[in-house]
Coordinates of C-alpha atoms and ligand atoms in Angstrom, one line a residue:
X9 CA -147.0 10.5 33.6
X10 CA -146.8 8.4 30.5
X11 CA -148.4 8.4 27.0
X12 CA -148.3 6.3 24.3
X13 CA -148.6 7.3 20.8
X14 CA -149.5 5.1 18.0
X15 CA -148.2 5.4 14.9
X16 CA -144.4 7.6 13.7
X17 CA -145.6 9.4 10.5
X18 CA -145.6 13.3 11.0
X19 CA -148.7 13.5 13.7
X20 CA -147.3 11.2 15.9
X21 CA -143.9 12.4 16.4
X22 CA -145.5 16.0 16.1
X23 CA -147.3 15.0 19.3
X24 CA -144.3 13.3 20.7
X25 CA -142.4 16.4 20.4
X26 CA -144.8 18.2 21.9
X27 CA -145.7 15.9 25.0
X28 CA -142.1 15.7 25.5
X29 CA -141.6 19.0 25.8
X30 CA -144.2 19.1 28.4
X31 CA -141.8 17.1 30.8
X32 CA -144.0 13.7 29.5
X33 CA -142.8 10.6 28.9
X34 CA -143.8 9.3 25.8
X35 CA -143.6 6.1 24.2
X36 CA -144.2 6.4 20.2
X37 CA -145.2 2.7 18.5
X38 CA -144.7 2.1 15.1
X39 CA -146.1 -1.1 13.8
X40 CA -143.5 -0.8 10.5
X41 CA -140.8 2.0 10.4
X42 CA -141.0 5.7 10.8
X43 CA -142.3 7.4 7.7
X44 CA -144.1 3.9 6.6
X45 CA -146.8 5.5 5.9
X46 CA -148.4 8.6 4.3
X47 CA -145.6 10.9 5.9
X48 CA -142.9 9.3 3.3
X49 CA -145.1 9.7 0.8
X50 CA -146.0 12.9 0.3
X51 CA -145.5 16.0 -2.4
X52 CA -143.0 17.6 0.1
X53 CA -144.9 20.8 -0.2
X54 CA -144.7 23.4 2.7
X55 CA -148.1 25.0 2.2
X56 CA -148.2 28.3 2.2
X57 CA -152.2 28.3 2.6
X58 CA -153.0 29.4 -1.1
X59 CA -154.3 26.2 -2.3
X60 CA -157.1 26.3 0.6
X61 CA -158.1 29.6 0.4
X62 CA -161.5 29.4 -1.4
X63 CA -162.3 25.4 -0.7
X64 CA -160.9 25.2 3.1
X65 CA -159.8 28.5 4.8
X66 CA -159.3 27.0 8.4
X67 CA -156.8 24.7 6.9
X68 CA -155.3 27.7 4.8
X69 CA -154.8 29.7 7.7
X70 CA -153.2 27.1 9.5
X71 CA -150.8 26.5 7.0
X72 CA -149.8 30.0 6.5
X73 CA -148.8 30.2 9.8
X74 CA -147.2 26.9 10.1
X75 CA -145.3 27.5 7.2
X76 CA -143.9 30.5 8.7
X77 CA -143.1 29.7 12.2
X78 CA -141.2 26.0 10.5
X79 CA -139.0 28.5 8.7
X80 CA -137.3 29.3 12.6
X81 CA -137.8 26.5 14.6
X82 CA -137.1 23.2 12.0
X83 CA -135.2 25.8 9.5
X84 CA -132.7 22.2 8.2
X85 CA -136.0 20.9 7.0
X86 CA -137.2 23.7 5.0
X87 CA -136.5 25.4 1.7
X88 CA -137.7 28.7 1.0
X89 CA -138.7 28.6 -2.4
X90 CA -141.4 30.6 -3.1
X91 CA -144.6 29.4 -5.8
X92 CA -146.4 30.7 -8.1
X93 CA -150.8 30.5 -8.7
X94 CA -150.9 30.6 -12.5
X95 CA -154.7 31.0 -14.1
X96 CA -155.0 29.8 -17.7
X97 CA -157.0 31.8 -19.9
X98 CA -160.4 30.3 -19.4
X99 CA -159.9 29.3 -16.0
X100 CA -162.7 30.7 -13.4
X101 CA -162.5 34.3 -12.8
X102 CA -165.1 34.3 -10.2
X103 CA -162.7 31.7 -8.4
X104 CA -160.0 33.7 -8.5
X105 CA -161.2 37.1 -7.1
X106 CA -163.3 35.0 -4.5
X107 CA -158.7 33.6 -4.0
X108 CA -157.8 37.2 -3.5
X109 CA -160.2 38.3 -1.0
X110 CA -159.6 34.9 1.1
X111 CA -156.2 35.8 1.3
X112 CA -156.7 39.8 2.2
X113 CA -159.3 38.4 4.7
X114 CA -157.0 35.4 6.2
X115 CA -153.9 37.5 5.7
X116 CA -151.9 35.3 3.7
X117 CA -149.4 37.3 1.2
X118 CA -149.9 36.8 -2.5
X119 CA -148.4 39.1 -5.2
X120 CA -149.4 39.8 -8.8
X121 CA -146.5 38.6 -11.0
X122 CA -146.7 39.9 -15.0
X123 CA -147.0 37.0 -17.1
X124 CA -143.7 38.5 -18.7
X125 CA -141.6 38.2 -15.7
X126 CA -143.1 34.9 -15.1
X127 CA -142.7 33.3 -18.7
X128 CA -139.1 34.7 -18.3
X129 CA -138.3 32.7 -15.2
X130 CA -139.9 29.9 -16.0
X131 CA -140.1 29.2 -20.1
X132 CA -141.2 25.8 -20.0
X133 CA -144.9 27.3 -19.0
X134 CA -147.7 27.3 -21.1
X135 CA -148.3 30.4 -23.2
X136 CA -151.6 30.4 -21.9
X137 CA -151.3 31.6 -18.8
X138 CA -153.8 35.0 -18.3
X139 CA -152.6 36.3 -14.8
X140 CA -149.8 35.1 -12.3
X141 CA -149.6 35.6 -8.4
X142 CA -146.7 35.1 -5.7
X143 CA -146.9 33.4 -3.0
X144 CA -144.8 32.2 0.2
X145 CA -145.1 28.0 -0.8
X146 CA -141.7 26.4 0.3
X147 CA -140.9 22.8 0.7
X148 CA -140.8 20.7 3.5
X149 CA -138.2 17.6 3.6
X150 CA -139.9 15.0 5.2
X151 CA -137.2 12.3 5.3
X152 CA -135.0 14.6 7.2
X153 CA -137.7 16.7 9.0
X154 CA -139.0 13.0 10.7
X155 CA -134.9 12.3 11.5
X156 CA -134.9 15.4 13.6
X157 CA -138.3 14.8 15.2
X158 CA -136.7 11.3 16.7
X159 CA -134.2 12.9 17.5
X160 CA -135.6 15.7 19.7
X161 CA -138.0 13.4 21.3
X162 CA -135.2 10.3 22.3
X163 CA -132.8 13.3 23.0
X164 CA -135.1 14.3 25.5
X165 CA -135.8 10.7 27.0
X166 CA -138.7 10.3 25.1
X167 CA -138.6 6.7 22.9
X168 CA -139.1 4.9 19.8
X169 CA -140.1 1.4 19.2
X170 CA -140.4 0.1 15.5
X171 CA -142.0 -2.9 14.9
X172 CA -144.2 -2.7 17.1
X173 CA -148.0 -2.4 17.1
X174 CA -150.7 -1.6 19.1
X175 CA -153.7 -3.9 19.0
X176 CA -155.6 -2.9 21.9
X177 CA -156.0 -1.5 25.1
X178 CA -156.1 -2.5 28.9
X179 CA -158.7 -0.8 31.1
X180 CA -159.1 0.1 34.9
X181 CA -162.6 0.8 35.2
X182 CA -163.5 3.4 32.1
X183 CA -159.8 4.7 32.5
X184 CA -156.8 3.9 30.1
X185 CA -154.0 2.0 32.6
X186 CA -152.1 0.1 29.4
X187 CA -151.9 -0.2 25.3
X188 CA -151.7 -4.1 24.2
X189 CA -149.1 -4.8 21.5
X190 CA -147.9 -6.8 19.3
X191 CA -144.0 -7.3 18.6
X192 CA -142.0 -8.2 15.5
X193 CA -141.1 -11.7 16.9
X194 CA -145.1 -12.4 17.4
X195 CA -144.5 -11.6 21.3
X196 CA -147.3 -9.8 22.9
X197 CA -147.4 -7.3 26.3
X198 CA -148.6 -4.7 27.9
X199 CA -147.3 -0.7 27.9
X200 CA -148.7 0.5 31.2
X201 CA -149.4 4.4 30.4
X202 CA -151.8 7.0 31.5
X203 CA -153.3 8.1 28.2
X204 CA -152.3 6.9 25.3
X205 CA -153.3 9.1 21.1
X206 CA -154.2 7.5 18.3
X207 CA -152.1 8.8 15.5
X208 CA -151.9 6.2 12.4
X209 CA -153.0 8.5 10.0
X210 CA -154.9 6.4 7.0
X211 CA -155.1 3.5 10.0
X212 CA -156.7 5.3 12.8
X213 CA -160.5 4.0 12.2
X214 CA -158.6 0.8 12.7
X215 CA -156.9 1.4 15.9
X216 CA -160.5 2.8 17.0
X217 CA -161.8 -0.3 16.1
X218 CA -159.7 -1.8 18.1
X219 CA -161.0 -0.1 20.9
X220 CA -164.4 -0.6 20.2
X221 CA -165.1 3.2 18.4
X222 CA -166.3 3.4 15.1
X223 CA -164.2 6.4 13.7
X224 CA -165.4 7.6 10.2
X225 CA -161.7 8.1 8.4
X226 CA -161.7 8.4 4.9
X227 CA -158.5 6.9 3.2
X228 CA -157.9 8.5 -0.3
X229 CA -154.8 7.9 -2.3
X230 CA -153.1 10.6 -4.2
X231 CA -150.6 9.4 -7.4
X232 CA -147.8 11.7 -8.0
X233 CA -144.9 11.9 -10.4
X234 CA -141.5 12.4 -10.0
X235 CA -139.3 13.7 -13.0
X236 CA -135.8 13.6 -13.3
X237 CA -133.4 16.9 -13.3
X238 CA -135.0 19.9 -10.9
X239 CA -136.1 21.8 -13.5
X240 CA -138.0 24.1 -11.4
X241 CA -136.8 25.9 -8.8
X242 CA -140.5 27.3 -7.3
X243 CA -143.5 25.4 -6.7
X244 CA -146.3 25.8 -9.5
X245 CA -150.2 25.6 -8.8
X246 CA -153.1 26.2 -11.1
X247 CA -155.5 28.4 -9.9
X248 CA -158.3 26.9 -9.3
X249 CA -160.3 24.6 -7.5
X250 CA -157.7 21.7 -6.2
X251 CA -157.9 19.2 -9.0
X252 CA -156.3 16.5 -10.5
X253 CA -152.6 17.5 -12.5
X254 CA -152.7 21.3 -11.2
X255 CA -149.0 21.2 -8.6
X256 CA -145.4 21.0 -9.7
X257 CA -143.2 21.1 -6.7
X258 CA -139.2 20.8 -6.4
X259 CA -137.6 18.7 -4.3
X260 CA -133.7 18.0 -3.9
X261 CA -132.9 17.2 -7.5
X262 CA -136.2 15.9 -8.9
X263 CA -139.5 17.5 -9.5
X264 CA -142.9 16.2 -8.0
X265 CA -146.6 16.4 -10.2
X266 CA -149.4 15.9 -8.2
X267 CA -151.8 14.4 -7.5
X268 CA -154.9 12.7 -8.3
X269 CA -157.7 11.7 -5.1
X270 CA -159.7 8.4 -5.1
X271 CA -161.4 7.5 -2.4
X272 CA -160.2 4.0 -1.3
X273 CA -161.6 2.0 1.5
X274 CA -157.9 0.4 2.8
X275 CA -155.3 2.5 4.0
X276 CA -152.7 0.4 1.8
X277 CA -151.3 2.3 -0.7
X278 CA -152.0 0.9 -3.5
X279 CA -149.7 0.3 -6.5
X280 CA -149.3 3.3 -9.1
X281 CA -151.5 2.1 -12.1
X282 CA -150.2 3.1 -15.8
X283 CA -153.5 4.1 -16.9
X284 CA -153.8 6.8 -14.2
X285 CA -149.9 7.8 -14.7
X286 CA -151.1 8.4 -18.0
X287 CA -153.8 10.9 -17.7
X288 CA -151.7 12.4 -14.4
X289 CA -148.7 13.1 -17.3
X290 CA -151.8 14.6 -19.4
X291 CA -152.9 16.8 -16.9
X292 CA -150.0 17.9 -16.3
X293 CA -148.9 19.4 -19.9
X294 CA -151.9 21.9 -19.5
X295 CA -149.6 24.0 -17.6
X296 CA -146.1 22.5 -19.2
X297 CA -146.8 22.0 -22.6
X298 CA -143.6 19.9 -23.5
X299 CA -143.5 17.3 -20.0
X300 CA -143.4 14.4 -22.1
X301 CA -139.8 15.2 -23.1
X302 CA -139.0 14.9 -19.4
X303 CA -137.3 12.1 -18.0
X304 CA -140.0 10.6 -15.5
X305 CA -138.2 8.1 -12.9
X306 CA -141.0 6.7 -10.9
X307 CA -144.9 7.1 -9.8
X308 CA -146.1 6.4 -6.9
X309 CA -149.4 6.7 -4.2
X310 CA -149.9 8.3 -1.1
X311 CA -152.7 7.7 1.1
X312 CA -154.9 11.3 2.7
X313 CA -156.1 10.0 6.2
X314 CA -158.9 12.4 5.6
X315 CA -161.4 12.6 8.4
X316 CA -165.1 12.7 7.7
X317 CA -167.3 13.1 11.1
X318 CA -170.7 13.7 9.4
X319 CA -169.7 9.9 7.9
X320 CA -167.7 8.8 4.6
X321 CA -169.3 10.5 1.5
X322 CA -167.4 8.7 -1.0
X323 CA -166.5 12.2 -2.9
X324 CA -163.3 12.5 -1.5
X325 CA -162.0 16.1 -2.8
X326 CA -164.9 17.8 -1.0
X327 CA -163.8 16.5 2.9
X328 CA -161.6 19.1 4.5
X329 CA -158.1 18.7 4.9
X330 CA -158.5 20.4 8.2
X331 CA -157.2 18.4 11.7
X332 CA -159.5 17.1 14.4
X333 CA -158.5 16.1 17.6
X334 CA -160.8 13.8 19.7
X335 CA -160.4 13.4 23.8
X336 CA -162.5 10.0 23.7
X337 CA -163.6 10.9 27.7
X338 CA -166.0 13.5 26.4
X339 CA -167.8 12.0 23.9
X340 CA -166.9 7.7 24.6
X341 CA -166.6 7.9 28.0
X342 CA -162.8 6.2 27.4
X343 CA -160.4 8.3 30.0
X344 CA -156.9 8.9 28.9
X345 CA -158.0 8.1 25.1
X346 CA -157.6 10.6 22.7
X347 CA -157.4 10.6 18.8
X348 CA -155.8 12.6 16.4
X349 CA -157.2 13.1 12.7
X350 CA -156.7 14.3 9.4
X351 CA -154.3 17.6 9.0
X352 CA -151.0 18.5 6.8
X353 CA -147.8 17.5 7.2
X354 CA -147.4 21.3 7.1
X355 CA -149.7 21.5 10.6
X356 CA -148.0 18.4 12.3
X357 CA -146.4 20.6 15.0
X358 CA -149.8 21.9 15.6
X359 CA -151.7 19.4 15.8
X360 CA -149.0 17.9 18.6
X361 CA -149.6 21.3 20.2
X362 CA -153.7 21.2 20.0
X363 CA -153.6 17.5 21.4
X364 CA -151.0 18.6 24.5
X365 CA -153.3 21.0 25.3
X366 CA -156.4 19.2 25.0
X367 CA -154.6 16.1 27.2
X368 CA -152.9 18.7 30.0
X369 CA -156.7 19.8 30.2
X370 CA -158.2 16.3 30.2
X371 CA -155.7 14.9 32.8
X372 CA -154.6 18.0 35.2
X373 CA -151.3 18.0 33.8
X374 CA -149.5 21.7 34.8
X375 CA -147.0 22.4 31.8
X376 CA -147.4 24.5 28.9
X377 CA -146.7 23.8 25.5
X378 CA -143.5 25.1 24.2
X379 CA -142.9 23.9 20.5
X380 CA -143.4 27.0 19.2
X381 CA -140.5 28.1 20.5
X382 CA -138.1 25.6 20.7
X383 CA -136.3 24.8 17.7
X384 CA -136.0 21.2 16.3
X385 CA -132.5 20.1 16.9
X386 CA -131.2 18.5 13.3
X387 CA -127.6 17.8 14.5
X388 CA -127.8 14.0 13.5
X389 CA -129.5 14.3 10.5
X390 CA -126.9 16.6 8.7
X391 CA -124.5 15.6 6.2
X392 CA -121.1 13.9 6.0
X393 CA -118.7 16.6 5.5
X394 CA -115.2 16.0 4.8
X395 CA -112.8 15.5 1.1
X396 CA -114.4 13.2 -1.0
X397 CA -111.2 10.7 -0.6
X398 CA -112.0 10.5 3.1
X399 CA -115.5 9.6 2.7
X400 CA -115.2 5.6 1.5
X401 CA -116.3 4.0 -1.7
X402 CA -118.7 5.7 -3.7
X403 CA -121.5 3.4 -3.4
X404 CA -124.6 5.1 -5.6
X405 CA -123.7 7.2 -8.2
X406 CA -127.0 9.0 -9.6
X407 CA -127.2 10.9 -5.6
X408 CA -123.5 10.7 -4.3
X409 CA -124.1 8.5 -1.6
X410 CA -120.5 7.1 0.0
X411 CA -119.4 4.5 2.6
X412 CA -119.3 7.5 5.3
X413 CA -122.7 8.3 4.7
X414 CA -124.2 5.1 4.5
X415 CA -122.5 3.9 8.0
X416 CA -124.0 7.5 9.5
X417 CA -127.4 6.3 8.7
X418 CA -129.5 4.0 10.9
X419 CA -129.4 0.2 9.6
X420 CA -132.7 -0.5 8.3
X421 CA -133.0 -0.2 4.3
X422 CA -135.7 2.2 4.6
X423 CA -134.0 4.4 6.9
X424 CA -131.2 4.3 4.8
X425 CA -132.8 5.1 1.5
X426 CA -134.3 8.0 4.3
X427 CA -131.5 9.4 5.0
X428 CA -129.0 9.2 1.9
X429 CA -131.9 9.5 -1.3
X430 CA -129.8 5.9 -2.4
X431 CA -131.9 4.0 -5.0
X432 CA -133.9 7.3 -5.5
X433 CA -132.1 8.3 -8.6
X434 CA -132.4 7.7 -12.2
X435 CA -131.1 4.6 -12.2
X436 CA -133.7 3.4 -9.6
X437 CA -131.5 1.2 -7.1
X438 CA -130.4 -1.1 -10.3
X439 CA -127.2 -1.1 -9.4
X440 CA -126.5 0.7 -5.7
X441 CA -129.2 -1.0 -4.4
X442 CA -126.7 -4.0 -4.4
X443 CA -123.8 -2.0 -3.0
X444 CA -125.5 -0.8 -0.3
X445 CA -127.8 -3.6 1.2
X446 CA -124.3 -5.8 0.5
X447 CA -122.6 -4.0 3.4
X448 CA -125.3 -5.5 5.4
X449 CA -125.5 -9.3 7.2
X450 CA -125.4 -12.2 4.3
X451 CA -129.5 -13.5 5.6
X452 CA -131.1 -9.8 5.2
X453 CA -129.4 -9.2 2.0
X454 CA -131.6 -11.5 -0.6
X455 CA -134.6 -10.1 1.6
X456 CA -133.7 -6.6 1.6
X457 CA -132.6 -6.3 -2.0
X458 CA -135.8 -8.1 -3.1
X459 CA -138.2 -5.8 -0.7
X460 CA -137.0 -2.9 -2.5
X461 CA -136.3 -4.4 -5.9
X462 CA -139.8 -5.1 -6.1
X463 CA -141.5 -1.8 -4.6
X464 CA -138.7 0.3 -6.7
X465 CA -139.9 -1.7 -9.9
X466 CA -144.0 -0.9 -9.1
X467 CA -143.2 2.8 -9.5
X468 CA -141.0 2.7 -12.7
X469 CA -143.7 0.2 -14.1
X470 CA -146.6 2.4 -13.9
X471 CA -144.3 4.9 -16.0
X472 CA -142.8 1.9 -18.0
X473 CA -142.6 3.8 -21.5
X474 CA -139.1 5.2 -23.4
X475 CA -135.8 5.1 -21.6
X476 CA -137.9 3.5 -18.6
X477 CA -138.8 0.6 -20.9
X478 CA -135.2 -0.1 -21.3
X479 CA -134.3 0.4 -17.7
X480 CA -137.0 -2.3 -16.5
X481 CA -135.5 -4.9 -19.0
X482 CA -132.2 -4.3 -17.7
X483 CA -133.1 -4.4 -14.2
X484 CA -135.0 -7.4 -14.8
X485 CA -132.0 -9.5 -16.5
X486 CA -130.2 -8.3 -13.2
X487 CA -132.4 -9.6 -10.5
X488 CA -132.4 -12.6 -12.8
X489 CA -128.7 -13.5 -12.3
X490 CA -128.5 -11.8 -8.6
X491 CA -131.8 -12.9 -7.2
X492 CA -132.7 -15.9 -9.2
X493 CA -135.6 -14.2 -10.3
X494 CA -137.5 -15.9 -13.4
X495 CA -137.2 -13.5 -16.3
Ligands
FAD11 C1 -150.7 12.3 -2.3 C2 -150.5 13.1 -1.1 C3 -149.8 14.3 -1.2 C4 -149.6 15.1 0.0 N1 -148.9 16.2 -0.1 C5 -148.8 17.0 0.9 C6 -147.9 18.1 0.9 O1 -147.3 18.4 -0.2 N2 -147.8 18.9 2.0 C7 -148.5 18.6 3.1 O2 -148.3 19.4 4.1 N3 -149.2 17.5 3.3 C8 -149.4 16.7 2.2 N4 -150.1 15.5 2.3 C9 -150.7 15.2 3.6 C10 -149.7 14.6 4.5 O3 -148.8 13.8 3.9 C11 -150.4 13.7 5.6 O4 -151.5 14.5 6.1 C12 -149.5 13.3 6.7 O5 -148.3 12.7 6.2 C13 -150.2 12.3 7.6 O6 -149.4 11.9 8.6 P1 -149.8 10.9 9.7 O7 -148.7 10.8 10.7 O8 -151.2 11.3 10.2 O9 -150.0 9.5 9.0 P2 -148.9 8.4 8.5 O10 -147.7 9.1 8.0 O11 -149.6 7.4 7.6 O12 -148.5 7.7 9.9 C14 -149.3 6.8 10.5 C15 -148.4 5.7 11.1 O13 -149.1 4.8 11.9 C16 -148.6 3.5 11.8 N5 -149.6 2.6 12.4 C17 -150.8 2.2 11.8 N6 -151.4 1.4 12.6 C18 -150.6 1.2 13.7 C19 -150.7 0.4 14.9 N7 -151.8 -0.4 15.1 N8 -149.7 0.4 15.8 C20 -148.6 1.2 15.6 N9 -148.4 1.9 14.4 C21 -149.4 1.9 13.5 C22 -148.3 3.4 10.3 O14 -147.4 2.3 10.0 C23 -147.8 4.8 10.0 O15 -146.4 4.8 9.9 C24 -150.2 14.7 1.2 C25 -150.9 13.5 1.3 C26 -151.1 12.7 0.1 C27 -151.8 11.4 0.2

């Protein structure tokens, strides 16, 4: 048997993986590059459940135990940090005891912390801060957890194929036999499958569309912030009600502020706007009074492929971030069609998991899931070892990224910026960006550098003020005299 899977962000290859390991043969089409979309641009937090609890238990639940069982089986990909729910004096108190009996009643583990202990580990907080809880938040690498996710599934004869993008499907009577698509050269054929999963997150009422459903997904975008120096070593949430502003999370050497939620009716992401970085920076000094002292490096927007069934209601925050999963025989009468909607990254393995059993159901397929116990094999994805002298030129110095590690790295910028952090720093790819995408053939180069010159240059716009004023006008007068561009 063979499926095809649309779409390489986190619920694709989570279904790939799971497929897979059901002795399938998948085929996973990406009409851009793995982590394109919404899954490379996320807050990177392993959800321990608590910011669900009151508004969307299911999904709280599901995180919790996510959370815990990604600790074993993908363990490379996860850091157990620990966070911290922190209410502000004047905060809700009816929301917070209605937080503690969601999590004795879903069993997720949250701690009082005294204020004292807290302000100790963590004195950059706000001195109004009433009452402080524990609990088991982590974070989840994404670049590196999607590395190991192709790797498992092409290890196992499963494969990948970027560029490429499904525009429609071929029929045999009411049954799926094939999935049109479209290739990078404009080339067109058919994938003969047996079923084939609609996975494109923020894009799926589009690939529905394609296949004459009308889907009701709700793109929203999220802006978040990322600051310079990892000054935080646990994640920080406000408690109460998910808003705007309320989550710090670490990540490598940067911390993230999140997020803000508009719905949008595209599932572009849309360029990080100054006025919004603005009010997000605002927010955010309700729980860190002195953030504006903090270096920020970049903003930029994700896109929540939120799905809606009772239809879009435009209010964006109240749609659950719980998963659906749609076998399209039931309720279209389209065998071997099956969608897969809305979720976490922190659920991705279960939402592969749900779909392989709904498909082994739909399609008589004998073979259990098993990616609950098998772990996630991150051999390729760890790093260079070795003396510093036998690891090349040292090509970006803001994330140590050498010769050795580039060359390890797959050859597409993206993938490269993936798996090294290159350009990611504080200086923004001014001046490795060159470095690296120079190693490359003379005709990508100009295209390359430009492609991320200009998306690096969005982000540090929209947070264009102080040392990033400076570090625009500098960049600029670069591209000027390497690209040609007009100053
Ligand atoms: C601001 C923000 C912050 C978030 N923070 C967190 C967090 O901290 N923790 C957490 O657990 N979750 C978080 N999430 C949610 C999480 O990131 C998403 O739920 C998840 O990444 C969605 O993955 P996906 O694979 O469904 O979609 P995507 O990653 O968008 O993947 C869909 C892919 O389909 C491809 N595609 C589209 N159309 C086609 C086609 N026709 N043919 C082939 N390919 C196609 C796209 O190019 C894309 O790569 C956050 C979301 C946002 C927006």
């Amino acid at each position: 048997m063979r499926v095809v899977v649309i779409g390489a962000g986190a619920t694709g290859l989570g279904v790939a993986w799971d497929l897979t390991l059901r002795g399938i043969e998948v085929i996973v089409l990406e009409a851009q590059e793995v982590g394109a979309g919404t899954s490379g641009r996320f807050h990177g937090l392993l959800h321990s459940g608590g910011r669900y609890l009151v508004t969307d238990p299911s999904a709280a639940k599901e995180c919790y135990q996510e959370n815990m069982l990604l600790r074993d089986i993908a363990s490379e990909a996860v850091v157990v940090t620990g966070g911290y729910f922190v209410k502000k004096y004047g905060d809700d108190d009816v929301f917070e005891s209605d937080w503690l009996n969601q999590a004795e009643k879903l069993g997720v583990p949250v701690h009082p912390v005294s204020v004292g202990d807290l302000r100790r580990e963590m004195e950059m907080l706000t001195e109004q801060i009433e009452r402080s809880y524990w609990v088991p938040d982590g974070v989840l690498e994404g670049f590196k957890m999607l590395a190991m996710l192709v790797q498992a599934i092409q290890s196992r004869g499963s494969q990948l194929l970027e560029h490429t993008k499904a525009t429609g499907l071929r029929l045999e009577g009411d049954r799926v036999s094939g999935v049109e698509v479209e290739e990078r050269s404009g080339g067109t054929r058919v994938i003969d499958c047996d079923a084939v999963v609609n996975t494109a997150g923020p894009w799926a009422g589009l690939v529905a569309r394609d296949w004459g459903l009308d889907i009701k997904v709700q793109p929203s975008y999220g802006l978040m912030l990322i600051f310079a120096n990892r000054r935080l070593d646990k994640v920080v949430n406000r408690l109460k009600s998910p808003s705007d502003g309320d989550i710090f999370v670490p990540h490598q050497e940067v911390v993230i502020l999140g997020t803000t939620d508009v719905a949008q009716p595209s599932p572009e992401a849309p360029l990080p706007r100054r006025s919004e970085a603005v009010r997000l920076m605002e927010l955010g000094t309700e729980l860190i009074p002195d953030l504006g002292s903090w270096r920020v490096l970049r903003g930029f927007n994700g896109v929540r492929p939120l799905y809606e069934p009772s239809g879009i209601t435009g209010d964006s925050r109240t749609v659950s971030r719980d998963f659906a999963v749609l076998d399209h025989s039931e309720q279209d009468g389209l065998l071997g069609a099956f969608s897969v909607l809305g979720g976490k990254w922190t659920t991705f393995r279960l939402m592969g998991e749900t779909l392989g059993n709904q498909l082994a159901k739909t399609l008589n397929v004998d073979s259990p899931g098993r990616s609950r116990e098998i772990a996630i094999d991150a051999r390729a994805t760890r790093p260079v070892t070795g003396a510093v002298g036998d690891r090349g030129a040292l090509l970006c110095e803001c994330e140590q990224v050498y010769e050795a590690d580039i060359e390890q790295t797959a050859s597409s910028a993206m993938q490269r910026r993936f798996g090294t952090w290159f350009s990611m720093g504080p200086c923004q790819g001014t001046f490795c960006a060159h470095r690296v995408l120079g190693r490359g053939s003379e005709e990508s180069f100009t295209q390359e550098l430009t492609t991320l010159r200009r998306e690096r240059e969005h982000g540090l716009v929209a947070v264009g003020w102080g040392a990033n004023a400076r570090l625009i006008a500098l960049e600029q007068s670069i591209a000027a005299q390497s690209l040609g561009e007009e100053l």
